[in-house]
mmCIF file of C-alpha atoms in Angstrom:
data_model
loop_
_atom_site.group_PDB
_atom_site.id
_atom_site.type_symbol
_atom_site.label_atom_id
_atom_site.label_comp_id
_atom_site.label_asym_id
_atom_site.label_seq_id
_atom_site.Cartn_x
_atom_site.Cartn_y
_atom_site.Cartn_z
ATOM 1 C CA MET C 1 -26.090 -11.457 4.823
ATOM 2 C CA PRO C 2 -22.809 -13.424 6.361
ATOM 3 C CA MET C 3 -20.623 -10.827 4.387
ATOM 4 C CA LEU C 4 -22.614 -8.147 5.606
ATOM 5 C CA ARG C 5 -22.171 -9.217 9.273
ATOM 6 C CA GLY C 6 -18.404 -9.537 8.520
ATOM 7 C CA PHE C 7 -18.586 -5.930 7.120
ATOM 8 C CA LEU C 8 -20.369 -4.775 10.356
ATOM 9 C CA ILE C 9 -17.266 -6.432 12.232
ATOM 10 C CA LEU C 10 -14.568 -4.057 10.179
ATOM 11 C CA VAL C 11 -16.522 -1.109 10.720
ATOM 12 C CA LEU C 12 -16.926 -1.598 14.060
ATOM 13 C CA PHE C 13 -13.524 -2.029 14.523
ATOM 14 C CA PHE C 14 -12.816 0.955 12.513
ATOM 15 C CA LEU C 15 -14.657 2.953 14.454
ATOM 16 C CA PHE C 16 -13.171 1.693 17.781
ATOM 17 C CA GLY C 17 -9.839 2.989 16.172
ATOM 18 C CA GLU C 18 -11.045 6.439 15.381
ATOM 19 C CA ALA C 19 -12.934 6.921 18.669
ATOM 20 C CA LEU C 20 -9.141 5.452 20.367
ATOM 21 C CA ARG C 21 -7.461 7.900 18.158
ATOM 22 C CA LEU C 22 -9.682 11.094 19.000
ATOM 23 C CA VAL C 23 -10.152 10.447 22.731
ATOM 24 C CA PHE C 24 -6.237 10.055 23.009
ATOM 25 C CA LEU C 25 -4.876 11.994 20.591
ATOM 26 C CA ILE C 26 -2.849 9.057 18.707
ATOM 27 C CA PRO C 27 -1.364 10.612 15.676
ATOM 28 C CA VAL C 28 -1.959 7.206 13.714
ATOM 29 C CA SER C 29 -4.971 6.812 11.747
ATOM 30 C CA GLY C 30 -8.252 4.796 12.796
ATOM 31 C CA GLY C 31 -7.537 2.591 10.132
ATOM 32 C CA VAL C 32 -4.652 1.070 11.309
ATOM 33 C CA LEU C 33 -5.473 1.520 15.181
ATOM 34 C CA GLY C 34 -8.413 -0.569 14.373
ATOM 35 C CA MET C 35 -6.414 -3.269 12.345
ATOM 36 C CA ILE C 36 -4.463 -3.766 15.477
ATOM 37 C CA GLY C 37 -7.398 -3.976 17.690
ATOM 38 C CA MET C 38 -8.715 -6.975 15.443
ATOM 39 C CA THR C 39 -5.020 -8.904 14.816
ATOM 40 C CA LEU C 40 -5.066 -8.925 18.781
ATOM 41 C CA THR C 41 -8.520 -9.804 19.102
ATOM 42 C CA LEU C 42 -8.024 -12.792 16.727
ATOM 43 C CA MET C 43 -4.826 -13.833 18.311
ATOM 44 C CA VAL C 44 -6.657 -13.625 21.793
ATOM 45 C CA LYS C 45 -9.882 -15.273 19.985
ATOM 46 C CA GLY C 46 -7.933 -17.786 17.997
ATOM 47 C CA SER C 47 -9.705 -18.606 15.135
ATOM 48 C CA VAL C 48 -11.735 -16.283 12.455
ATOM 49 C CA SER C 49 -15.306 -16.818 11.616
ATOM 50 C CA ASP C 50 -16.248 -17.183 7.930
ATOM 51 C CA SER C 51 -17.933 -14.062 7.461
ATOM 52 C CA LEU C 52 -15.331 -11.988 8.735
ATOM 53 C CA ALA C 53 -12.962 -14.005 6.559
ATOM 54 C CA ALA C 54 -15.440 -13.560 3.068
ATOM 55 C CA ALA C 55 -15.908 -9.587 4.122
ATOM 56 C CA SER C 56 -11.932 -9.215 4.680
ATOM 57 C CA GLN C 57 -11.233 -11.022 1.438
ATOM 58 C CA GLY C 58 -13.884 -9.004 -0.839
ATOM 59 C CA LEU C 59 -12.520 -5.897 0.345
ATOM 60 C CA ILE C 60 -8.935 -6.666 0.216
ATOM 61 C CA SER C 61 -9.580 -7.803 -3.606
ATOM 62 C CA VAL C 62 -10.904 -4.602 -4.617
ATOM 63 C CA LEU C 63 -8.334 -2.381 -2.459
ATOM 64 C CA VAL C 64 -6.713 -1.347 -6.039
ATOM 65 C CA LEU C 65 -10.269 0.199 -6.720
ATOM 66 C CA LEU C 66 -10.787 1.903 -3.657
ATOM 67 C CA ILE C 67 -7.228 3.519 -4.309
ATOM 68 C CA MET C 68 -7.636 4.428 -7.788
ATOM 69 C CA PRO C 69 -9.468 8.158 -7.026
ATOM 70 C CA GLY C 70 -6.132 9.233 -5.162
ATOM 71 C CA VAL C 71 -3.917 7.913 -7.885
ATOM 72 C CA VAL C 72 -5.659 9.702 -10.466
ATOM 73 C CA GLY C 73 -4.944 12.910 -8.408
ATOM 74 C CA VAL C 74 -1.178 12.875 -8.976
ATOM 75 C CA PHE C 75 -1.973 13.927 -13.125
ATOM 76 C CA PHE C 76 -4.126 16.763 -11.706
ATOM 77 C CA THR C 77 -1.903 18.283 -8.984
ATOM 78 C CA ALA C 78 1.694 17.775 -11.113
ATOM 79 C CA ASP C 79 2.215 21.692 -11.655
ATOM 80 C CA GLN C 80 1.885 22.347 -7.378
ATOM 81 C CA PHE C 81 5.196 20.346 -7.322
ATOM 82 C CA SER C 82 7.274 21.438 -10.507
ATOM 83 C CA GLY C 83 10.924 21.916 -9.995
ATOM 84 C CA GLN C 84 10.997 18.994 -7.376
ATOM 85 C CA TRP C 85 10.380 15.970 -10.085
ATOM 86 C CA LEU C 86 14.130 15.054 -10.137
ATOM 87 C CA ALA C 87 14.562 15.381 -6.592
ATOM 88 C CA VAL C 88 11.228 12.786 -6.306
ATOM 89 C CA ALA C 89 12.500 10.575 -9.253
ATOM 90 C CA VAL C 90 15.831 10.189 -7.834
ATOM 91 C CA ALA C 91 14.568 9.806 -4.048
ATOM 92 C CA LEU C 92 12.482 6.797 -4.901
ATOM 93 C CA LEU C 93 14.507 5.147 -7.367
ATOM 94 C CA ALA C 94 17.839 5.207 -5.400
ATOM 95 C CA GLY C 95 15.898 4.820 -1.924
ATOM 96 C CA THR C 96 14.215 1.838 -3.150
ATOM 97 C CA PHE C 97 17.191 0.163 -4.361
ATOM 98 C CA LEU C 98 18.988 0.961 -1.261
ATOM 99 C CA SER C 99 16.205 -0.165 0.799
ATOM 100 C CA VAL C 100 15.968 -3.327 -1.019
ATOM 101 C CA LEU C 101 19.606 -4.090 -0.771
ATOM 102 C CA THR C 102 19.628 -3.508 3.103
ATOM 103 C CA THR C 103 16.762 -5.723 3.540
ATOM 104 C CA LEU C 104 17.877 -9.035 0.944
ATOM 105 C CA LEU C 105 21.482 -8.370 3.026
ATOM 106 C CA LEU C 106 20.326 -8.009 6.446
ATOM 107 C CA MET C 107 17.666 -11.171 5.803
ATOM 108 C CA LYS C 108 20.419 -13.413 4.267
ATOM 109 C CA TRP C 109 22.568 -12.690 6.828
ATOM 110 C CA LEU C 110 20.264 -12.880 9.954
ATOM 111 C CA VAL C 111 18.888 -16.250 8.183
ATOM 112 C CA GLN C 112 21.908 -18.085 7.675
ATOM 113 C CA GLY C 113 23.424 -17.193 11.100
ATOM 114 C CA ARG C 114 20.318 -19.046 12.328
ATOM 115 C CA ASN C 115 20.658 -21.961 10.252
ATOM 116 C CA ARG C 116 24.146 -22.108 11.334
ATOM 117 C CA SER C 117 23.471 -22.014 15.175
ATOM 118 C CA GLN C 118 20.961 -24.415 14.714
ATOM 119 C CA ALA C 119 23.625 -26.756 13.088
ATOM 120 C CA ASN C 120 25.990 -26.514 15.945
ATOM 121 C CA ASP C 121 23.167 -27.539 18.431
ATOM 122 C CA MET X 1 -28.587 18.165 -29.531
ATOM 123 C CA THR X 2 -24.124 18.201 -29.221
ATOM 124 C CA GLU X 3 -25.172 20.730 -26.701
ATOM 125 C CA ARG X 4 -27.606 18.677 -24.594
ATOM 126 C CA LEU X 5 -25.107 15.950 -24.580
ATOM 127 C CA TRP X 6 -22.422 18.075 -23.501
ATOM 128 C CA SER X 7 -24.112 19.072 -20.507
ATOM 129 C CA LEU X 8 -25.273 16.052 -20.168
ATOM 130 C CA VAL X 9 -22.095 15.033 -18.161
ATOM 131 C CA GLU X 10 -22.713 17.853 -15.782
ATOM 132 C CA ALA X 11 -26.206 16.482 -15.099
ATOM 133 C CA LEU X 12 -25.025 13.208 -14.325
ATOM 134 C CA SER X 13 -21.819 14.576 -12.255
ATOM 135 C CA ALA X 14 -24.683 15.589 -9.627
ATOM 136 C CA SER X 15 -24.817 12.053 -8.030
ATOM 137 C CA PRO X 16 -21.713 10.049 -7.436
ATOM 138 C CA THR X 17 -22.942 7.407 -9.582
ATOM 139 C CA LEU X 18 -20.809 8.646 -12.712
ATOM 140 C CA ALA X 19 -17.446 8.869 -10.447
ATOM 141 C CA ILE X 20 -17.943 5.407 -9.180
ATOM 142 C CA GLY X 21 -19.084 4.017 -12.610
ATOM 143 C CA LEU X 22 -15.961 5.833 -14.157
ATOM 144 C CA THR X 23 -13.630 4.064 -11.665
ATOM 145 C CA LEU X 24 -15.203 0.648 -11.751
ATOM 146 C CA GLY X 25 -14.859 0.623 -15.894
ATOM 147 C CA ALA X 26 -11.312 2.068 -15.401
ATOM 148 C CA PHE X 27 -10.499 -0.793 -13.179
ATOM 149 C CA PHE X 28 -11.822 -3.614 -14.834
ATOM 150 C CA ALA X 29 -10.120 -2.462 -18.171
ATOM 151 C CA GLY X 30 -6.762 -1.934 -16.645
ATOM 152 C CA ASN X 31 -6.887 -5.851 -15.549
ATOM 153 C CA TRP X 32 -8.199 -6.520 -19.206
ATOM 154 C CA VAL X 33 -5.518 -4.773 -21.255
ATOM 155 C CA PHE X 34 -3.201 -5.835 -18.433
ATOM 156 C CA ALA X 35 -3.899 -9.488 -18.993
ATOM 157 C CA ARG X 36 -3.535 -8.702 -22.986
ATOM 158 C CA MET X 37 -0.699 -7.727 -22.649
ATOM 159 C CA GLY X 38 0.992 -10.427 -21.039
ATOM 160 C CA ARG X 39 1.247 -9.400 -17.279
ATOM 161 C CA PRO X 40 4.092 -7.135 -17.653
ATOM 162 C CA LEU X 41 5.846 -6.868 -14.586
ATOM 163 C CA TRP X 42 6.626 -2.975 -14.788
ATOM 164 C CA LEU X 43 3.410 -2.031 -15.687
ATOM 165 C CA PRO X 44 0.546 -3.334 -13.146
ATOM 166 C CA PRO X 45 -2.926 -2.973 -13.955
ATOM 167 C CA VAL X 46 -3.338 -0.351 -11.261
ATOM 168 C CA VAL X 47 -1.340 2.024 -13.694
ATOM 169 C CA LEU X 48 -2.774 1.313 -16.971
ATOM 170 C CA ALA X 49 -6.291 1.992 -15.142
ATOM 171 C CA ALA X 50 -4.986 5.234 -13.421
ATOM 172 C CA VAL X 51 -3.828 6.529 -16.788
ATOM 173 C CA MET X 52 -7.116 5.617 -18.388
ATOM 174 C CA LEU X 53 -9.293 7.398 -15.885
ATOM 175 C CA SER X 54 -7.061 10.246 -15.843
ATOM 176 C CA ALA X 55 -7.719 10.459 -19.842
ATOM 177 C CA THR X 56 -10.890 9.823 -19.248
ATOM 178 C CA ILE X 57 -11.376 12.959 -16.842
ATOM 179 C CA ALA X 58 -9.690 14.966 -18.938
ATOM 180 C CA ILE X 59 -11.353 14.714 -22.311
ATOM 181 C CA LEU X 60 -15.265 14.662 -20.348
ATOM 182 C CA PRO X 61 -16.070 18.124 -19.352
ATOM 183 C CA LEU X 62 -15.760 16.978 -15.516
ATOM 184 C CA ASP X 63 -12.824 18.669 -13.294
ATOM 185 C CA TYR X 64 -11.128 16.450 -10.676
ATOM 186 C CA ALA X 65 -12.788 18.427 -7.961
ATOM 187 C CA ARG X 66 -16.333 16.969 -8.651
ATOM 188 C CA TYR X 67 -15.052 13.436 -9.676
ATOM 189 C CA GLN X 68 -13.111 13.272 -6.367
ATOM 190 C CA ASP X 69 -16.357 14.317 -4.629
ATOM 191 C CA GLY X 70 -18.286 11.447 -6.122
ATOM 192 C CA ALA X 71 -15.458 8.826 -5.778
ATOM 193 C CA ARG X 72 -15.504 9.794 -2.183
ATOM 194 C CA TRP X 73 -18.181 6.867 -1.951
ATOM 195 C CA LEU X 74 -15.771 4.530 -3.176
ATOM 196 C CA THR X 75 -12.580 5.806 -0.364
ATOM 197 C CA VAL X 76 -14.877 5.634 2.586
ATOM 198 C CA LEU X 77 -14.507 2.174 2.042
ATOM 199 C CA LEU X 78 -10.717 2.329 2.797
ATOM 200 C CA GLY X 79 -11.143 2.664 6.555
ATOM 201 C CA PRO X 80 -12.554 -0.534 6.863
ATOM 202 C CA ALA X 81 -10.188 -2.034 4.439
ATOM 203 C CA THR X 82 -7.444 -1.068 6.436
ATOM 204 C CA VAL X 83 -9.158 -3.206 9.066
ATOM 205 C CA ALA X 84 -9.814 -6.328 6.834
ATOM 206 C CA LEU X 85 -5.640 -6.246 6.451
ATOM 207 C CA GLY X 86 -4.959 -7.825 10.153
ATOM 208 C CA ILE X 87 -7.240 -10.700 8.964
ATOM 209 C CA PRO X 88 -4.310 -11.964 6.777
ATOM 210 C CA LEU X 89 -1.910 -10.998 9.147
ATOM 211 C CA TYR X 90 -3.045 -12.996 12.003
ATOM 212 C CA GLN X 91 -3.652 -15.847 9.563
ATOM 213 C CA GLN X 92 -0.032 -15.585 9.035
ATOM 214 C CA MET X 93 1.168 -15.645 12.603
ATOM 215 C CA HIS X 94 2.693 -19.117 12.185
ATOM 216 C CA HIS X 95 5.182 -18.028 9.785
ATOM 217 C CA ILE X 96 6.559 -15.045 11.853
ATOM 218 C CA ARG X 97 6.695 -17.671 14.695
ATOM 219 C CA ALA X 98 8.898 -19.763 12.321
ATOM 220 C CA LEU X 99 11.239 -17.086 11.532
ATOM 221 C CA TRP X 100 10.487 -14.393 14.113
ATOM 222 C CA ARG X 101 14.029 -13.817 14.913
ATOM 223 C CA PRO X 102 15.345 -12.458 11.618
ATOM 224 C CA ILE X 103 11.938 -10.836 10.889
ATOM 225 C CA LEU X 104 11.964 -9.101 14.304
ATOM 226 C CA CYS X 105 15.586 -7.270 13.664
ATOM 227 C CA THR X 106 15.121 -6.937 10.001
ATOM 228 C CA LEU X 107 11.999 -5.041 10.285
ATOM 229 C CA PRO X 108 12.600 -1.999 12.630
ATOM 230 C CA VAL X 109 15.886 -1.546 10.569
ATOM 231 C CA ALA X 110 14.836 -1.651 6.981
ATOM 232 C CA ALA X 111 11.247 -0.589 7.434
ATOM 233 C CA THR X 112 13.085 2.534 8.773
ATOM 234 C CA LEU X 113 15.492 2.964 5.983
ATOM 235 C CA ALA X 114 13.297 2.549 3.412
ATOM 236 C CA ALA X 115 11.488 5.793 4.834
ATOM 237 C CA VAL X 116 15.008 7.458 5.669
ATOM 238 C CA TYR X 117 16.838 7.130 2.324
ATOM 239 C CA ALA X 118 14.116 8.463 0.279
ATOM 240 C CA VAL X 119 13.442 11.315 2.587
ATOM 241 C CA VAL X 120 17.330 12.332 2.761
ATOM 242 C CA ILE X 121 18.071 11.820 -0.734
ATOM 243 C CA ALA X 122 14.736 14.207 -1.264
ATOM 244 C CA TRP X 123 15.869 16.939 0.984
ATOM 245 C CA ALA X 124 19.514 16.996 -0.138
ATOM 246 C CA LEU X 125 17.803 17.353 -3.815
ATOM 247 C CA GLY X 126 16.061 20.057 -2.249
ATOM 248 C CA ALA X 127 12.796 19.250 -1.864
ATOM 249 C CA THR X 128 10.171 20.940 0.299
ATOM 250 C CA PRO X 129 9.121 19.920 3.639
ATOM 251 C CA GLU X 130 5.350 19.123 1.806
ATOM 252 C CA VAL X 131 7.016 16.575 -0.563
ATOM 253 C CA LEU X 132 9.559 15.154 1.622
ATOM 254 C CA ALA X 133 6.054 14.128 3.769
ATOM 255 C CA SER X 134 4.344 12.410 0.553
ATOM 256 C CA LEU X 135 7.473 10.277 0.313
ATOM 257 C CA ALA X 136 8.180 9.095 3.423
ATOM 258 C CA PRO X 137 5.364 6.590 3.391
ATOM 259 C CA LYS X 138 6.527 5.242 -0.213
ATOM 260 C CA SER X 139 6.955 1.385 1.127
ATOM 261 C CA VAL X 140 3.890 1.298 2.927
ATOM 262 C CA THR X 141 0.223 -0.247 1.627
ATOM 263 C CA ALA X 142 -1.958 2.782 0.662
ATOM 264 C CA PRO X 143 -4.512 2.347 2.486
ATOM 265 C CA ILE X 144 -2.508 2.822 5.539
ATOM 266 C CA ALA X 145 -0.022 5.392 3.896
ATOM 267 C CA ILE X 146 -3.335 7.584 3.031
ATOM 268 C CA GLY X 147 -3.865 7.857 6.704
ATOM 269 C CA ILE X 148 0.368 8.509 7.385
ATOM 270 C CA THR X 149 0.677 10.985 4.538
ATOM 271 C CA GLU X 150 -2.713 13.217 6.211
ATOM 272 C CA GLN X 151 -1.232 13.088 9.578
ATOM 273 C CA LEU X 152 2.155 14.490 8.591
ATOM 274 C CA GLY X 153 0.652 17.345 6.045
ATOM 275 C CA GLY X 154 2.302 15.713 2.902
ATOM 276 C CA SER X 155 0.292 15.270 -0.576
ATOM 277 C CA VAL X 156 -2.230 12.425 -0.646
ATOM 278 C CA PRO X 157 -2.065 12.779 -4.817
ATOM 279 C CA LEU X 158 1.731 12.874 -4.828
ATOM 280 C CA MET X 159 2.097 9.631 -2.275
ATOM 281 C CA MET X 160 -0.167 7.957 -4.234
ATOM 282 C CA GLY X 161 2.035 8.120 -7.596
ATOM 283 C CA GLY X 162 5.286 7.890 -5.751
ATOM 284 C CA LEU X 163 4.024 4.696 -3.844
ATOM 285 C CA LEU X 164 3.117 3.053 -7.422
ATOM 286 C CA ILE X 165 6.763 3.922 -8.668
ATOM 287 C CA THR X 166 8.076 2.487 -5.328
ATOM 288 C CA GLY X 167 5.907 -0.877 -5.831
ATOM 289 C CA VAL X 168 6.846 -1.170 -9.248
ATOM 290 C CA VAL X 169 10.891 -0.407 -9.043
ATOM 291 C CA ALA X 170 11.319 -2.200 -5.859
ATOM 292 C CA THR X 171 9.657 -5.301 -7.658
ATOM 293 C CA LEU X 172 12.477 -4.828 -10.697
ATOM 294 C CA PHE X 173 15.195 -4.439 -7.864
ATOM 295 C CA VAL X 174 14.473 -7.234 -5.809
ATOM 296 C CA ASP X 175 14.462 -9.840 -9.249
ATOM 297 C CA LEU X 176 17.542 -7.737 -10.054
ATOM 298 C CA LEU X 177 20.064 -8.235 -6.588
ATOM 299 C CA ALA X 178 18.125 -11.790 -6.028
ATOM 300 C CA GLY X 179 20.577 -12.969 -8.957
ATOM 301 C CA LEU X 180 23.437 -10.474 -7.954
ATOM 302 C CA LEU X 181 23.689 -11.646 -4.150
ATOM 303 C CA PRO X 182 22.829 -14.178 -4.562
ATOM 304 C CA VAL X 183 19.706 -15.113 -2.599
ATOM 305 C CA HIS X 184 17.460 -17.809 -3.486
ATOM 306 C CA ASP X 185 15.233 -18.047 -0.046
ATOM 307 C CA GLU X 186 11.789 -17.828 -1.322
ATOM 308 C CA ARG X 187 11.115 -16.443 2.222
ATOM 309 C CA ILE X 188 13.691 -13.736 2.180
ATOM 310 C CA LEU X 189 12.828 -12.607 -1.204
ATOM 311 C CA GLY X 190 8.880 -12.367 -0.670
ATOM 312 C CA PHE X 191 9.325 -10.435 2.359
ATOM 313 C CA ALA X 192 11.830 -8.114 0.623
ATOM 314 C CA LEU X 193 8.964 -7.796 -1.522
ATOM 315 C CA GLY X 194 6.289 -6.660 0.869
ATOM 316 C CA LEU X 195 8.428 -4.750 3.262
ATOM 317 C CA ASN X 196 9.479 -2.669 0.191
ATOM 318 C CA GLY X 197 6.834 -3.051 -2.990
ATOM 319 C CA HIS X 198 3.689 -3.150 -0.708
ATOM 320 C CA ALA X 199 0.749 -4.451 -2.812
ATOM 321 C CA VAL X 200 2.708 -4.505 -6.079
ATOM 322 C CA GLY X 201 5.449 -6.790 -4.608
ATOM 323 C CA THR X 202 3.228 -9.306 -2.922
ATOM 324 C CA ALA X 203 1.445 -9.283 -6.276
ATOM 325 C CA ARG X 204 4.544 -10.337 -7.693
ATOM 326 C CA ALA X 205 5.942 -12.749 -4.593
ATOM 327 C CA PHE X 206 2.466 -14.639 -4.983
ATOM 328 C CA GLU X 207 3.829 -15.325 -8.683
ATOM 329 C CA ILE X 208 7.033 -16.654 -7.240
ATOM 330 C CA SER X 209 5.536 -18.991 -5.101
ATOM 331 C CA HIS X 210 2.504 -19.315 -2.410
ATOM 332 C CA THR X 211 5.494 -19.054 0.550
ATOM 333 C CA ALA X 212 6.928 -15.954 -0.886
ATOM 334 C CA GLY X 213 3.526 -14.311 -1.323
ATOM 335 C CA ALA X 214 2.858 -15.194 2.798
ATOM 336 C CA PHE X 215 5.926 -13.474 3.501
ATOM 337 C CA ALA X 216 5.355 -10.624 1.420
ATOM 338 C CA SER X 217 1.518 -9.929 3.191
ATOM 339 C CA LEU X 218 3.484 -10.704 6.313
ATOM 340 C CA GLY X 219 6.413 -7.914 5.324
ATOM 341 C CA MET X 220 3.687 -5.699 3.934
ATOM 342 C CA GLY X 221 1.633 -5.981 7.037
ATOM 343 C CA LEU X 222 4.035 -5.228 9.649
ATOM 344 C CA THR X 223 5.699 -2.313 7.751
ATOM 345 C CA GLY X 224 2.567 -0.906 7.278
ATOM 346 C CA VAL X 225 1.925 -1.355 11.431
ATOM 347 C CA PHE X 226 5.495 -0.398 12.297
ATOM 348 C CA THR X 227 5.699 2.735 9.888
ATOM 349 C CA ALA X 228 2.270 4.212 10.706
ATOM 350 C CA LEU X 229 3.320 4.079 14.603
ATOM 351 C CA ILE X 230 6.719 5.371 14.204
ATOM 352 C CA LEU X 231 6.726 8.267 11.443
ATOM 353 C CA PRO X 232 4.115 10.466 12.751
ATOM 354 C CA LEU X 233 6.019 10.275 16.234
ATOM 355 C CA VAL X 234 9.559 10.983 14.426
ATOM 356 C CA PHE X 235 7.897 13.843 12.146
ATOM 357 C CA HIS X 236 6.251 15.180 15.587
ATOM 358 C CA LEU X 237 9.599 15.787 16.961
#
């Protein structure tokens, strides 16, 4: 029962996000708008109820299950993108390498700069 | 008899139960094989499960469209699951406060570049707009990325495949570059894992330490929100 109550809250925030998207024609999915609404609400409220925590942990732990029907599709729609696989593979490998490198260098530089300025204070 | 057995799948797939059963079965089988193989970094359970599920669908007289139709009962939960990601994001808020300046400076640059590098490389190699729209959210966690790709007009299955590969290689590259650069701060490694490698990277970060895991969830959540807000606006221009 408590978990279902938490689930109801998640569903209500999702519906709220969908409503915002449709009424104001926002090009962002209802789930994301609901998530932002949820985070802001919790920041104002200052705590998470047990039922909401239980429902969200339950759903997040089965995320992999929920995306599997979509993942499987890649094996059945492969023909549709024949001739583009090299572009896709290079973009994923080289692109991810570059973005990991950028993130690590930027964070390292910024965190070190912060520690140095604190040491000088 | 054989004929009746063969038409059994036809009859059973009239309700979504068969698709749900197959998906759940593959989910547990993937986790089991993953544990048996000693939890290899380069082969996460979701890939194992997807391969097994695809093979099963291919063998059975069940086409993907019918499977997907039944499995829709599971995918419907992705909406509330996305909302649920707002709760750990709120719970990580004290980490944001502790390191907010480096995080706020890195996030927009790194999350934008994660999309831009891939899109520019694919575009230079002649990919179609549909493929570009499917690659753009490659560093975003799946429930959010599905929404983004649908908004941009990409292919959800292609995006999902790209998402998985990105998660796996981001994990390998973070391990590699952490030694080369070198970066030893668990908070930075965790943040980089979540930002570039979404759920797959976050799972790896929790193996490093709880702090790394918290920063990875944070990086994953913030990248998801940021990309979901920015990409559709940029693509519409």
